[in-house]
Coordinates of C-alpha atoms and ligand atoms in Angstrom, one line a residue:
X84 CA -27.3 -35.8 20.1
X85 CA -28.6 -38.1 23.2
X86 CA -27.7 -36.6 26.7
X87 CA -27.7 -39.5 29.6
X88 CA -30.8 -38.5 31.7
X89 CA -29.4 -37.1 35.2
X90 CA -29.6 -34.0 37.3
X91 CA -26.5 -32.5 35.6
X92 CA -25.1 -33.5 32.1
X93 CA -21.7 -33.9 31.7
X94 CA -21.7 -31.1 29.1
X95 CA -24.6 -28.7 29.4
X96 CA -27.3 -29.0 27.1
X97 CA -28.0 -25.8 25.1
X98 CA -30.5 -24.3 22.5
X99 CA -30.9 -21.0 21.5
X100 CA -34.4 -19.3 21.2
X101 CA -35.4 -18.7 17.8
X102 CA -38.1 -15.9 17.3
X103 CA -37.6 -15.8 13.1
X104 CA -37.5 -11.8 14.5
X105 CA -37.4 -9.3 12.0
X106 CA -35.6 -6.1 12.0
X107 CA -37.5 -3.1 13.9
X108 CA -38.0 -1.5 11.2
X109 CA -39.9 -4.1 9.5
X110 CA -42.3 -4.3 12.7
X111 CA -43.1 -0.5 12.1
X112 CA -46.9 0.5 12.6
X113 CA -47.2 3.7 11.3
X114 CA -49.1 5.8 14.4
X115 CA -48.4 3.4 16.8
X116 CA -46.0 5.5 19.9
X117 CA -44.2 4.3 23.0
X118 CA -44.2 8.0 24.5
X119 CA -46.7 10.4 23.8
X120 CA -44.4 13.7 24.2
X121 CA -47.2 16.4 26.0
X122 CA -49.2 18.6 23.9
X123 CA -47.7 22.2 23.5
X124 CA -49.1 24.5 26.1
X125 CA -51.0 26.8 24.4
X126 CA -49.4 30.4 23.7
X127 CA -45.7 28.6 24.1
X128 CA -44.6 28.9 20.6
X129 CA -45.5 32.9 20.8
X130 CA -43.2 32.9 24.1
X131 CA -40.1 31.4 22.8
X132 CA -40.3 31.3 19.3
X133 CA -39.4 28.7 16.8
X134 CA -36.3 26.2 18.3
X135 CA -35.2 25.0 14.8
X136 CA -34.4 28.9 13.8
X137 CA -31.7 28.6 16.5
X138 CA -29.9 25.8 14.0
X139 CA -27.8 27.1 10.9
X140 CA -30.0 25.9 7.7
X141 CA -27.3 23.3 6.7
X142 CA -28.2 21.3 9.5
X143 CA -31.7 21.7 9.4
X144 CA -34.0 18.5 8.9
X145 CA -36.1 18.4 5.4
X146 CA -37.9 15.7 6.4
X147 CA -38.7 13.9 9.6
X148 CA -36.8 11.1 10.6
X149 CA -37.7 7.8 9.3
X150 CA -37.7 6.2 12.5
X151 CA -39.9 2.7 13.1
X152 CA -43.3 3.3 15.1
X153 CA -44.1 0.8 17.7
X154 CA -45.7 0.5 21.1
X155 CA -43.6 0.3 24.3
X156 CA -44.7 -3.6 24.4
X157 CA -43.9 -4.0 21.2
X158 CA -40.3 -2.5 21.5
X159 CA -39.6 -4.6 24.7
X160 CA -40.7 -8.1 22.7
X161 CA -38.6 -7.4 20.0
X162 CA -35.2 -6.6 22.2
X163 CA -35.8 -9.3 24.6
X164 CA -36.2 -11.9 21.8
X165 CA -33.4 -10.4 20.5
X166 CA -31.4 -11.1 23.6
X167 CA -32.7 -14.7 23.9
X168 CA -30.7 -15.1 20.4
X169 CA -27.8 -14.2 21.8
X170 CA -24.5 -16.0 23.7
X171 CA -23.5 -12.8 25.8
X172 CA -21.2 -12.8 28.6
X173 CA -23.7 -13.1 31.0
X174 CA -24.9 -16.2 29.9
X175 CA -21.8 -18.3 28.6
X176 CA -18.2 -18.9 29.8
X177 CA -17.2 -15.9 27.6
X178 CA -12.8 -17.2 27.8
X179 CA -13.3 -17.4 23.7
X180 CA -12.6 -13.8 23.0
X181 CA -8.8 -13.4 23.8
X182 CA -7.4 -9.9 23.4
X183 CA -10.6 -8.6 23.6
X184 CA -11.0 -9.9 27.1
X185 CA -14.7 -10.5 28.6
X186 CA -14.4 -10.6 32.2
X187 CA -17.4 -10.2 34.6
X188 CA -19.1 -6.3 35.2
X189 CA -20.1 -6.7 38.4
X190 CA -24.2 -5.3 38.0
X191 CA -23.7 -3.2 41.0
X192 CA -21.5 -0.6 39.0
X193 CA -24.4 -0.6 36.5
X194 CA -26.5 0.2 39.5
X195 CA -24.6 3.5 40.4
X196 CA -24.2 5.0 36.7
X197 CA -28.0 4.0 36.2
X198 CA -28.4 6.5 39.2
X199 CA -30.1 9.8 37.9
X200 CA -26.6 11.5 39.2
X201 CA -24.8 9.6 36.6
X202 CA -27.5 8.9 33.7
X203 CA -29.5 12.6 33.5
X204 CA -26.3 14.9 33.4
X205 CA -25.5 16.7 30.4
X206 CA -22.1 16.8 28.9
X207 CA -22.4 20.7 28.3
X208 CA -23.3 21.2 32.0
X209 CA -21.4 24.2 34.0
X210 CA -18.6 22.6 35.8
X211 CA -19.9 24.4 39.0
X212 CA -22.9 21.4 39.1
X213 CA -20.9 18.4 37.9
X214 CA -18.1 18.7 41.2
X215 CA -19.2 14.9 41.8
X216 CA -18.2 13.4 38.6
X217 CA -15.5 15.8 37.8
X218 CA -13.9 14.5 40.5
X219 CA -14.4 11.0 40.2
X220 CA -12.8 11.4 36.9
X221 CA -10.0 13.1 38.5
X222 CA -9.8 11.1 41.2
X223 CA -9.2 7.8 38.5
X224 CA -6.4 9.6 36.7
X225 CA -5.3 9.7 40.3
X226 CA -5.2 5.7 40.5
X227 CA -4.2 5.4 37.1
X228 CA -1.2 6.9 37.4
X229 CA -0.6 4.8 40.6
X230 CA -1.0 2.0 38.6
X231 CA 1.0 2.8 35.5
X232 CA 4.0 5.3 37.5
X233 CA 2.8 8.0 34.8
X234 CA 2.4 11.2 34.8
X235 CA -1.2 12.4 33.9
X236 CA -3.9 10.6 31.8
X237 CA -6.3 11.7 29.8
X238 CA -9.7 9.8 30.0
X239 CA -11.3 11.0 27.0
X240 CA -10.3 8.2 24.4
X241 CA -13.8 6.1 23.4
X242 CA -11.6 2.9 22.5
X243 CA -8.0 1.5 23.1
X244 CA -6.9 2.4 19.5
X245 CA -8.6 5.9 19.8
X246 CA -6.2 6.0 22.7
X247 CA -3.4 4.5 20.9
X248 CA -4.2 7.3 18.3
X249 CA -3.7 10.0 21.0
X250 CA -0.5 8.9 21.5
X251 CA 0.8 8.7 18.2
X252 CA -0.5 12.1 17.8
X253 CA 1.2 13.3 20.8
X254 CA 4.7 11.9 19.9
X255 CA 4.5 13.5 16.5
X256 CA 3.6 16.5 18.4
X257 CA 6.3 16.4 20.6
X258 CA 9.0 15.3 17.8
X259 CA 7.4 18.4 15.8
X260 CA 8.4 20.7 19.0
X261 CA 12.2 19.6 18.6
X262 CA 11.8 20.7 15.2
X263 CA 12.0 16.3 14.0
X264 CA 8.9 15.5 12.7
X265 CA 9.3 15.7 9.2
X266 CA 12.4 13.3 9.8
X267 CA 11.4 10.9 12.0
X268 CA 8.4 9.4 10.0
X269 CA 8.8 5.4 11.1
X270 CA 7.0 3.9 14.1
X271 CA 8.1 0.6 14.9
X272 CA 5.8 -2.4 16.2
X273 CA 5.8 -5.8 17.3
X274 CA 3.8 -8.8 14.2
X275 CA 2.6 -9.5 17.8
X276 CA 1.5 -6.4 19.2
X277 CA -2.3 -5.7 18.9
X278 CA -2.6 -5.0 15.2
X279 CA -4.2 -1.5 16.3
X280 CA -0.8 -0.3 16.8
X281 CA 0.6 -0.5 13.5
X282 CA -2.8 0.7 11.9
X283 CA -3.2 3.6 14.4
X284 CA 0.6 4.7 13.0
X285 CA -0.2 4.0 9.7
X286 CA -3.1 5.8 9.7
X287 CA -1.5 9.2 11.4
X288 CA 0.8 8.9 8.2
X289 CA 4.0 6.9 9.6
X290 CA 5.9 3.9 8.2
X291 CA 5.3 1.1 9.9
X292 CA 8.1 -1.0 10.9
X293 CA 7.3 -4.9 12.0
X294 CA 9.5 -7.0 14.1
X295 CA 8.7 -10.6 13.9
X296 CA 9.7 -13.3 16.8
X297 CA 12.8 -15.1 17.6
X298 CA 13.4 -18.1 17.8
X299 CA 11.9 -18.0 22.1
X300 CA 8.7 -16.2 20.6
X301 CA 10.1 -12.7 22.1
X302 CA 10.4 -10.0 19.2
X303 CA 13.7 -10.1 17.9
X304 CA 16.0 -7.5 19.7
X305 CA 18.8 -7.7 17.3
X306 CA 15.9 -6.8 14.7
X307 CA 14.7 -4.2 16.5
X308 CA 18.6 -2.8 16.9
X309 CA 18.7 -2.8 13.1
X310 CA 15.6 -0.8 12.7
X311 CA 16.2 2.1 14.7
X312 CA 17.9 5.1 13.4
X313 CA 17.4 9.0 12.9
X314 CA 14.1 8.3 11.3
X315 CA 12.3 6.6 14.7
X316 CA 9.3 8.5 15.8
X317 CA 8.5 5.8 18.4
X318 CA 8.2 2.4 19.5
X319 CA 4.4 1.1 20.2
X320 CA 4.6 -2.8 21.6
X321 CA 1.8 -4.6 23.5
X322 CA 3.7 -6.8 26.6
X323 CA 2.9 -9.8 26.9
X324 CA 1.8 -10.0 23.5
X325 CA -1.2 -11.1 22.2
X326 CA 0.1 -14.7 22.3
X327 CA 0.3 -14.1 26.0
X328 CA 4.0 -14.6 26.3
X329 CA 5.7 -11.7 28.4
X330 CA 8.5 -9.9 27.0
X331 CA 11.4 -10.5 29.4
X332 CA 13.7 -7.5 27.9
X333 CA 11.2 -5.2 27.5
X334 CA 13.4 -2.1 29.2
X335 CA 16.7 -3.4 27.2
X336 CA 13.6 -2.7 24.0
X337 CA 13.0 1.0 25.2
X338 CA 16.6 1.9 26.3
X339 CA 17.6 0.8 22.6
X340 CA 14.8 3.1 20.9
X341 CA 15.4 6.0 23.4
X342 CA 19.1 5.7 21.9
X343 CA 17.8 6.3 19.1
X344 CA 15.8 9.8 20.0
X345 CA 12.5 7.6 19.7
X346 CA 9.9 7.3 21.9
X347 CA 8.2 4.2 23.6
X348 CA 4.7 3.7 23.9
X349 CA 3.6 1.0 25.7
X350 CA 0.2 -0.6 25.1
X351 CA -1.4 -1.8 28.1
X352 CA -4.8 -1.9 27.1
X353 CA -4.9 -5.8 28.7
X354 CA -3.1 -5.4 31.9
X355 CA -5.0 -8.3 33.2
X356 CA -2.2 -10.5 34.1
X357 CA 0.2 -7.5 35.5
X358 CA -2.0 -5.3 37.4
X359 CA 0.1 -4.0 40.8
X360 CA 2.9 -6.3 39.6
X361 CA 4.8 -4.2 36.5
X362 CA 4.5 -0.6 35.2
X363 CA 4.8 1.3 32.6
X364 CA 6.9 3.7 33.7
X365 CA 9.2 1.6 35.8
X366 CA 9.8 0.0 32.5
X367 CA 11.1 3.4 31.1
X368 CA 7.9 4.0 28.6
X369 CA 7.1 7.8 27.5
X370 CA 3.6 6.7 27.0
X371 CA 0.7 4.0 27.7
X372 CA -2.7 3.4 27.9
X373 CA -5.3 1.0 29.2
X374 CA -9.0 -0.2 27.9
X375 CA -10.9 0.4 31.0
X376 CA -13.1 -2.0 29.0
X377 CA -10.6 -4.8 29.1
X378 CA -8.5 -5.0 32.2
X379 CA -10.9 -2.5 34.7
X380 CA -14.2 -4.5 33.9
X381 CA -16.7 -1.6 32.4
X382 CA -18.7 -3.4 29.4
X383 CA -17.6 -4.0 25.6
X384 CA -21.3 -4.2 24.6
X385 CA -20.1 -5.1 20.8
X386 CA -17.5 -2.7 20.3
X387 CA -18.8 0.7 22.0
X388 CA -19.0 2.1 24.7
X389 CA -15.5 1.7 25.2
X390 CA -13.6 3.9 26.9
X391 CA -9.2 3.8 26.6
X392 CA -7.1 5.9 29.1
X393 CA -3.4 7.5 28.2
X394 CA -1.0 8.0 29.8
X395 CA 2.4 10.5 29.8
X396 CA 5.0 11.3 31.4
X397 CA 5.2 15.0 32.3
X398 CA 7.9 15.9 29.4
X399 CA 4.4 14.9 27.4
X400 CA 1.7 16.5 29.1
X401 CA 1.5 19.7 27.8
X402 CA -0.2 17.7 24.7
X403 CA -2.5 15.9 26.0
X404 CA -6.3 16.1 24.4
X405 CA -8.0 19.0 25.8
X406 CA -9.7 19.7 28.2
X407 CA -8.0 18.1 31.1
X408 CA -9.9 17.9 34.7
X409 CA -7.7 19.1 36.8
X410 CA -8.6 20.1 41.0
X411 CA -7.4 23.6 42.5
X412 CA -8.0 22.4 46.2
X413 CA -11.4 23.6 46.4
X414 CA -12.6 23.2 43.3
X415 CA -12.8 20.4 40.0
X416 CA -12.8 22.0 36.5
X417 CA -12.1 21.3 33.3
X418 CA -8.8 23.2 31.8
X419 CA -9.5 23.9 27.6
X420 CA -6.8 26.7 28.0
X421 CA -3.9 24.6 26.6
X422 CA -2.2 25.5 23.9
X423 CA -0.3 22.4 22.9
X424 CA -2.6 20.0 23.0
X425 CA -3.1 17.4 20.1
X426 CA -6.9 18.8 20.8
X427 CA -9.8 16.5 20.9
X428 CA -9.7 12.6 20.4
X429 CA -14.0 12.2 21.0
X430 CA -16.5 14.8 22.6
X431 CA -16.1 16.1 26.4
X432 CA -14.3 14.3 29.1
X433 CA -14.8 10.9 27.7
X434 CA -17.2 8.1 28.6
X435 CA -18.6 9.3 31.6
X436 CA -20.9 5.5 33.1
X437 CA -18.0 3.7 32.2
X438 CA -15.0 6.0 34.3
X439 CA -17.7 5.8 37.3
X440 CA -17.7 2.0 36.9
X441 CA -13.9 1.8 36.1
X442 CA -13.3 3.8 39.3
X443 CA -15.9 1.9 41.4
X444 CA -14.2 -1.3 40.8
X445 CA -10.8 -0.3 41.8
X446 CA -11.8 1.4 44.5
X447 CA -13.7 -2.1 45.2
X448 CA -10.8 -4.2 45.1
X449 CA -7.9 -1.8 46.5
X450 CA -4.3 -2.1 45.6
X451 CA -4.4 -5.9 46.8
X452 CA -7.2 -6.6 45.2
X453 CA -5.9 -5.4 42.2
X454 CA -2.8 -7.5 42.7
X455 CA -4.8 -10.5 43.0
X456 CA -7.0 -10.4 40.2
X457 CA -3.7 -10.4 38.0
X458 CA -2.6 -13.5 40.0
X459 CA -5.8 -15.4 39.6
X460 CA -5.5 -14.4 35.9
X461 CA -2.6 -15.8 35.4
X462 CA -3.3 -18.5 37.4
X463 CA -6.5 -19.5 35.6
X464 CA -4.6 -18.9 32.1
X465 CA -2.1 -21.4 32.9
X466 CA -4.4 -23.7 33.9
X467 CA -6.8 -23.6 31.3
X468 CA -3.7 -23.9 28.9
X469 CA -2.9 -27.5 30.5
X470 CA -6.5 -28.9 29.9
X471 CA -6.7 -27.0 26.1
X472 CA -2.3 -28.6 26.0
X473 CA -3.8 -32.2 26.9
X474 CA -6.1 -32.1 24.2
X475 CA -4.9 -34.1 21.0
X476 CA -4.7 -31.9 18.1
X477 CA -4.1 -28.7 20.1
X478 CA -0.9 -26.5 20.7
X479 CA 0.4 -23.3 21.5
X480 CA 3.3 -22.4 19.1
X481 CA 6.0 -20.0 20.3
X482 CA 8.0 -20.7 23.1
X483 CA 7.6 -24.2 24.2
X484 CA 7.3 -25.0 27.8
X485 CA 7.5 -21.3 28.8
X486 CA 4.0 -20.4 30.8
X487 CA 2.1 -17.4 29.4
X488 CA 0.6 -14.5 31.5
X489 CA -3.1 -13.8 30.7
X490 CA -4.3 -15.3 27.2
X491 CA -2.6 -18.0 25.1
X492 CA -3.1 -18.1 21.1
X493 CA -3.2 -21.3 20.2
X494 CA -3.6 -23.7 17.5
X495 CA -5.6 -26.3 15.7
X496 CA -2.7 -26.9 13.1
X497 CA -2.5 -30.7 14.4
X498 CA -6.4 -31.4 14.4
X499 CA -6.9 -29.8 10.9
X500 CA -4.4 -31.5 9.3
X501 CA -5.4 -35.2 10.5
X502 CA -9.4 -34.5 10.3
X503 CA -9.7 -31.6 7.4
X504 CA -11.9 -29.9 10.4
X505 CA -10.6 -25.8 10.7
X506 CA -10.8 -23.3 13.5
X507 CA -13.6 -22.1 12.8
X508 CA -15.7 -24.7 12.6
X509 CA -14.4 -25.6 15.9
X510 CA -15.7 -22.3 17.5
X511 CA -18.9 -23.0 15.8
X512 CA -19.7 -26.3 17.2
X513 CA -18.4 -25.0 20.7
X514 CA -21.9 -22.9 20.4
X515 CA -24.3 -25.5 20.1
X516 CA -22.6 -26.4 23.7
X517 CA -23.6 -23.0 24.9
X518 CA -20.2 -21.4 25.0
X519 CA -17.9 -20.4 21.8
X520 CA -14.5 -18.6 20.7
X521 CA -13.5 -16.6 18.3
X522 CA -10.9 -16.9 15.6
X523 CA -8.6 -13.9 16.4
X524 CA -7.3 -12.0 14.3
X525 CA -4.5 -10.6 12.3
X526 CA -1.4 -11.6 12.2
X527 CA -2.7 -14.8 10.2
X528 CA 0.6 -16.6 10.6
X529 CA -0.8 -18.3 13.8
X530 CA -2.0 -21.5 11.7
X531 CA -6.1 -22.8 12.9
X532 CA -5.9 -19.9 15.5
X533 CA -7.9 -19.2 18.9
X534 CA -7.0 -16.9 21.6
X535 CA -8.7 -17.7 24.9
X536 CA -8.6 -15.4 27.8
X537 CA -9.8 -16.8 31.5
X538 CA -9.6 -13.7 33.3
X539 CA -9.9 -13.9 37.1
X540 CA -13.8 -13.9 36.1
X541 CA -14.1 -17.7 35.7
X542 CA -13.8 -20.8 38.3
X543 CA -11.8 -24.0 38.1
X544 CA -15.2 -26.1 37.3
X545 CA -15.7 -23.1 34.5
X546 CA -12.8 -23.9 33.2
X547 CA -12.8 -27.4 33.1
X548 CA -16.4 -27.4 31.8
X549 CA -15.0 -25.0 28.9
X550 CA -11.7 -27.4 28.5
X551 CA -14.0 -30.4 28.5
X552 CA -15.9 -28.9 25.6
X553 CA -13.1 -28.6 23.2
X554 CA -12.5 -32.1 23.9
X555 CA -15.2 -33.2 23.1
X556 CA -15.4 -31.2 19.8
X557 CA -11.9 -32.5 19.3
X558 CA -13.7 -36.0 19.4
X559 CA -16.0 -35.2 17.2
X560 CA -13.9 -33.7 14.6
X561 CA -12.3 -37.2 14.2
X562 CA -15.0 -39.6 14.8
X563 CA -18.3 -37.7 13.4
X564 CA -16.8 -34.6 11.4
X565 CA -20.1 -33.9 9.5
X566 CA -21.6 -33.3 13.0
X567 CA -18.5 -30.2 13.6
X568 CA -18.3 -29.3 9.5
X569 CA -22.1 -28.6 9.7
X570 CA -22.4 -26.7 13.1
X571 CA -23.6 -24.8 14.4
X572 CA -27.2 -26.6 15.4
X573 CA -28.5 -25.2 18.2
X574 CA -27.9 -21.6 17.6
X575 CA -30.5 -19.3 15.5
X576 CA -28.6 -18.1 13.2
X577 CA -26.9 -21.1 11.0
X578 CA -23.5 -20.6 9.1
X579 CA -22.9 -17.4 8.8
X580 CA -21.8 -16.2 5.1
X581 CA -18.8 -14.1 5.5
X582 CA -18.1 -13.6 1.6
X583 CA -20.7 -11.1 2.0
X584 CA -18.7 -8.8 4.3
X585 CA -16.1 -8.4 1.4
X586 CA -18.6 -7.3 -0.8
X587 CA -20.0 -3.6 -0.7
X588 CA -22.6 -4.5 -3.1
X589 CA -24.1 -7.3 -1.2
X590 CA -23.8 -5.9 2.6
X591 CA -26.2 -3.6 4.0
X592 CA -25.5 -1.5 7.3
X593 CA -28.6 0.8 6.7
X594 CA -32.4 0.8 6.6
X595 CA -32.1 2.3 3.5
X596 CA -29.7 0.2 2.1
X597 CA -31.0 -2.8 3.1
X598 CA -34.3 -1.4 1.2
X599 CA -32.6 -1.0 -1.5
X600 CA -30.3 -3.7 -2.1
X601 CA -31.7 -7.0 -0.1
X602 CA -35.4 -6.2 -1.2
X603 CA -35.0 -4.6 -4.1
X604 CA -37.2 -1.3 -3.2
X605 CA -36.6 2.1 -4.8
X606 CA -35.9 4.2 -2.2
X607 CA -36.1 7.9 -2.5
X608 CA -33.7 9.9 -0.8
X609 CA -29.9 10.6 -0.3
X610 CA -27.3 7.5 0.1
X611 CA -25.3 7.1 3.1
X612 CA -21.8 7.5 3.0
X613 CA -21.5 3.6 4.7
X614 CA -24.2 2.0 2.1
X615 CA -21.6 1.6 -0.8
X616 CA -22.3 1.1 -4.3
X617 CA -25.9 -0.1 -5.2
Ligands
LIG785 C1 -3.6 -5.2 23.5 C2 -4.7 -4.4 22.8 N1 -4.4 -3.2 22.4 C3 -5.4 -2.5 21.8 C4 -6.7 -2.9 21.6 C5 -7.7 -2.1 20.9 O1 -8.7 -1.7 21.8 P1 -10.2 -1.3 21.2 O2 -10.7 -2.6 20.6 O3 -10.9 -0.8 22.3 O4 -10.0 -0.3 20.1 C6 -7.0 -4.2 22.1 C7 -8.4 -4.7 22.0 O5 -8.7 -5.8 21.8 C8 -6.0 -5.0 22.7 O6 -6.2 -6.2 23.2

């Protein structure tokens, strides 16, 4: 590829570091430390005895660890070239990840939970010398229910569907306390709904029930009439859906499955686009939660640490996840004394760094602020969707002409079917460009998907540097289609081979397994549950 020599190229260039890296445990020295721990004072081991014996046998180490041994400089290379590998959100115009939302976390939040306050408290502390977070915490259920019109929250949740799981759990709780639970064993969802609704249900042991669009791209409310009846547990429906196309009869939705002695659950875990403008419970929902990792800017860093947030209405609150942080008026604690609870969804109170930063970035922005970054989402959504619209080849099925709120799922149907060149070689050329998108995910009846997502994050020349990509690959795909079919070529890593990830016997998510199966070692010791057949 020739750029035209200039102080700014038209499209950026890009190219990825490539360290040939191996794994850390491959780098191992044995003897070699980061940390020398201090030698044992002498006469200490007399004093308090042996700290293992504390520990019931069965979860007593036989052996130690087999960790990798390296030097502190040696551990810093190898995660820094790791980095340089990579296309994260600091370094790209991350709109490709639509549902799963990358917006920008500001560094200063990262600041305050990097403070000793935040970082070197334990979990297990007294709640007499954790008053400052406890009430930070409490203080965000506070603002959360502002936001939402709920109830009370719980914060514990490490994920939007271990959120979405709470929920479920706590309308089968409270169906089971009207004596209905063994009847009312169907959950009905949306095909458009984030697909962790209808596995969360499925998964607490419901039958799922699917509605699929009509002919607008809203889900079908005469469908949804015909599928309530004494067997509803609950509706669970994502609005606007993850085509990005708001449900204009949402309440008419709930009223019909509260007819029905259902429940409605509303999943707000990208409120992006609605912040300060709709809620929840003004909408008539039982239930809802948020990802603070979506719409309230705390990090994904690749799946975890998430951190979801639930909320109820009071009729619901009894069974909430325990414990609950609750305030007295001179004191924070947290309340384990609850008998109906669903009990617990992950360990303590939840993810403590990321409710400081979820609090310190509403408290940042304020009720207007809030408001606005849902108009600039919008805003920048429906603009990014007229450069991606102008592009041949490109479309947005569902609901023609109607704008979308925060992300659009679109399609390469057109493109693919005059050049042969798919999605996902689309999203793989986009890399060697320095920016990329995923393919989204289920349900596959989006033909040559992509989901993009602007967030208030991005600016207009973002946007248009991002549009004006596409484009260009667009181009490509009809005028030099080996260049696209063959991407990506300035990334590390080449075509990745995803048959692999269907196969247990080829896949390795473990030191020993990879041993074992990718170098063909004989490794002593027990297999992991996750390392699958040899
Ligand atoms: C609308 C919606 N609901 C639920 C989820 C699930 O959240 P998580 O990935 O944290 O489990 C997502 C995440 O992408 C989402 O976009």
């Amino acid at each position: 590829m020739s750029w035209p020599i200039g102080p700014r190229p038209p499209l950026r260039r890009f190219h990825q570091a490539r360290w040939d890296e191996p794994i850390i445990f491959e780098l191992s020295q044995p003897g070699a430390r980061g940390v020398l721990p201090p030698p044992v004072e002498p006469g200490i081991r007399e004093r308090v005895g042996d700290p293992a014996a504390a520990l019931p046998a069965g979860v007593r180490r036989t052996s130690p660890p087999a960790l990798p041994e390296l030097s502190q400089v040696h551990v810093l290379r190898h995660y820094d070239r790791l980095s340089q590998e990579n296309l994260g959100a600091d370094l790209n115009i991350d709109v490709g990840q639509g549902t799963c939302t990358m917006k920008y976390s500001p560094k200063v939040n990262d600041q305050l939970v990097r403070s000793p306050k935040v970082a070197e408290l334990h979990p297990a502390q007294d709640d007499s010398t954790v008053q400052g977070v406890l009430e930070i915490i409490w203080r965000l259920e506070q603002l959360l229910r502002e936001i939402s019109g709920m109830d009370r929250f719980t914060l514990q949740p490490g994920a939007g569907s271990a959120a979405i799981y709470a929920n479920v759990l706590m309308i089968r709780a409270w169906h089971a306390a009207r004596g209905e639970a063994d009847r009312r064993d169907e959950v009905i969802t949306t095909i458009f709904s984030h697909p962790s609704n209808a596995a969360c249900a499925r998964t607490a042991g419901y039958r799922v029930i699917t509605l699929q669009p009509d002919r607008n791209g809203d889900p079908d409310l005469d469908a949804l009439k015909a599928a309530v009846s004494e067997r509803t547990a609950a509706l669970l429906i994502t609005n606007p859906e993850d085509t990005g196309i708001f449900n204009p009869r949402i309440e008419e939705f709930v009223r019909v499955v509260h007819e029905a002695g259902g429940l409605a659950s509303y999943d707000q875990a990208n409120a992006n686009g609605i912040l300060g403008i709709t809620r929840a419970r003004d909408a008539g929902f039982d239930l809802c939660h948020f990802n603070l990792h979506k719409t309230f800017s705390t990090p994904h860093g690749s799946g975890g640490p998430a951190a979801g947030a639930s909320g109820v209405t009071s009729e619901l609150a009894r069974f909430l996840p325990r414990p609950t942080v609750e305030f007295d008026g001179t004191r924070y604690y947290l309340d384990h004394d609850r008998p109906d609870s669903i009990g617990k969804i992950r360990p303590w109170v939840g993810v403590t760094p990321n409710l400081v930063r979820a609090y310190a970035w509403i408290m940042s922005l304020g009720a207007e602020g809030l408001r606005e970054v849902a108009e600039v989402a919008a805003l920048n959504n429906n603009y990014l969707m007229h450069k991606v619209l102008e592009i041949r080849g490109a479309s947005a099925p569902f609901a023609p002409g109607r704008r979308r709120i925060e992300q659009v799922r679109y399609s390469w149907a057109g493109l693919a079917e005059e050049t042969g060149i798919h999605t996902e070689q689309i999203g793989a050329r986009a890399a060697d460009f320095g920016v990329h998108y995923w393919e989204s995910h289920h349900p596959f009846i989006v033909p040559e998907p992509f989901t993009l997502e602007p967030t208030e994050s991005y600016s207009k020349a973002d946007l248009d540097e991002y549009a004006a990509i596409l484009a260009e690959v667009a181009r490509e795909a009809r005028e030099e289609p080996d260049v696209v079919r063959t991407a990506p070529h300035a990334s590390t890593i080449h075509q990745v081979e995803h048959d692999v990830l269907d196969d247990p016997a080829r896949w390795a998510v473990t030191w020993r397994a990879y041993r074992r199966k990718v170098r063909g070692e004989a490794v002593e010791g027990p297999r992991d549950a996750v390392e699958g057949p040899r």
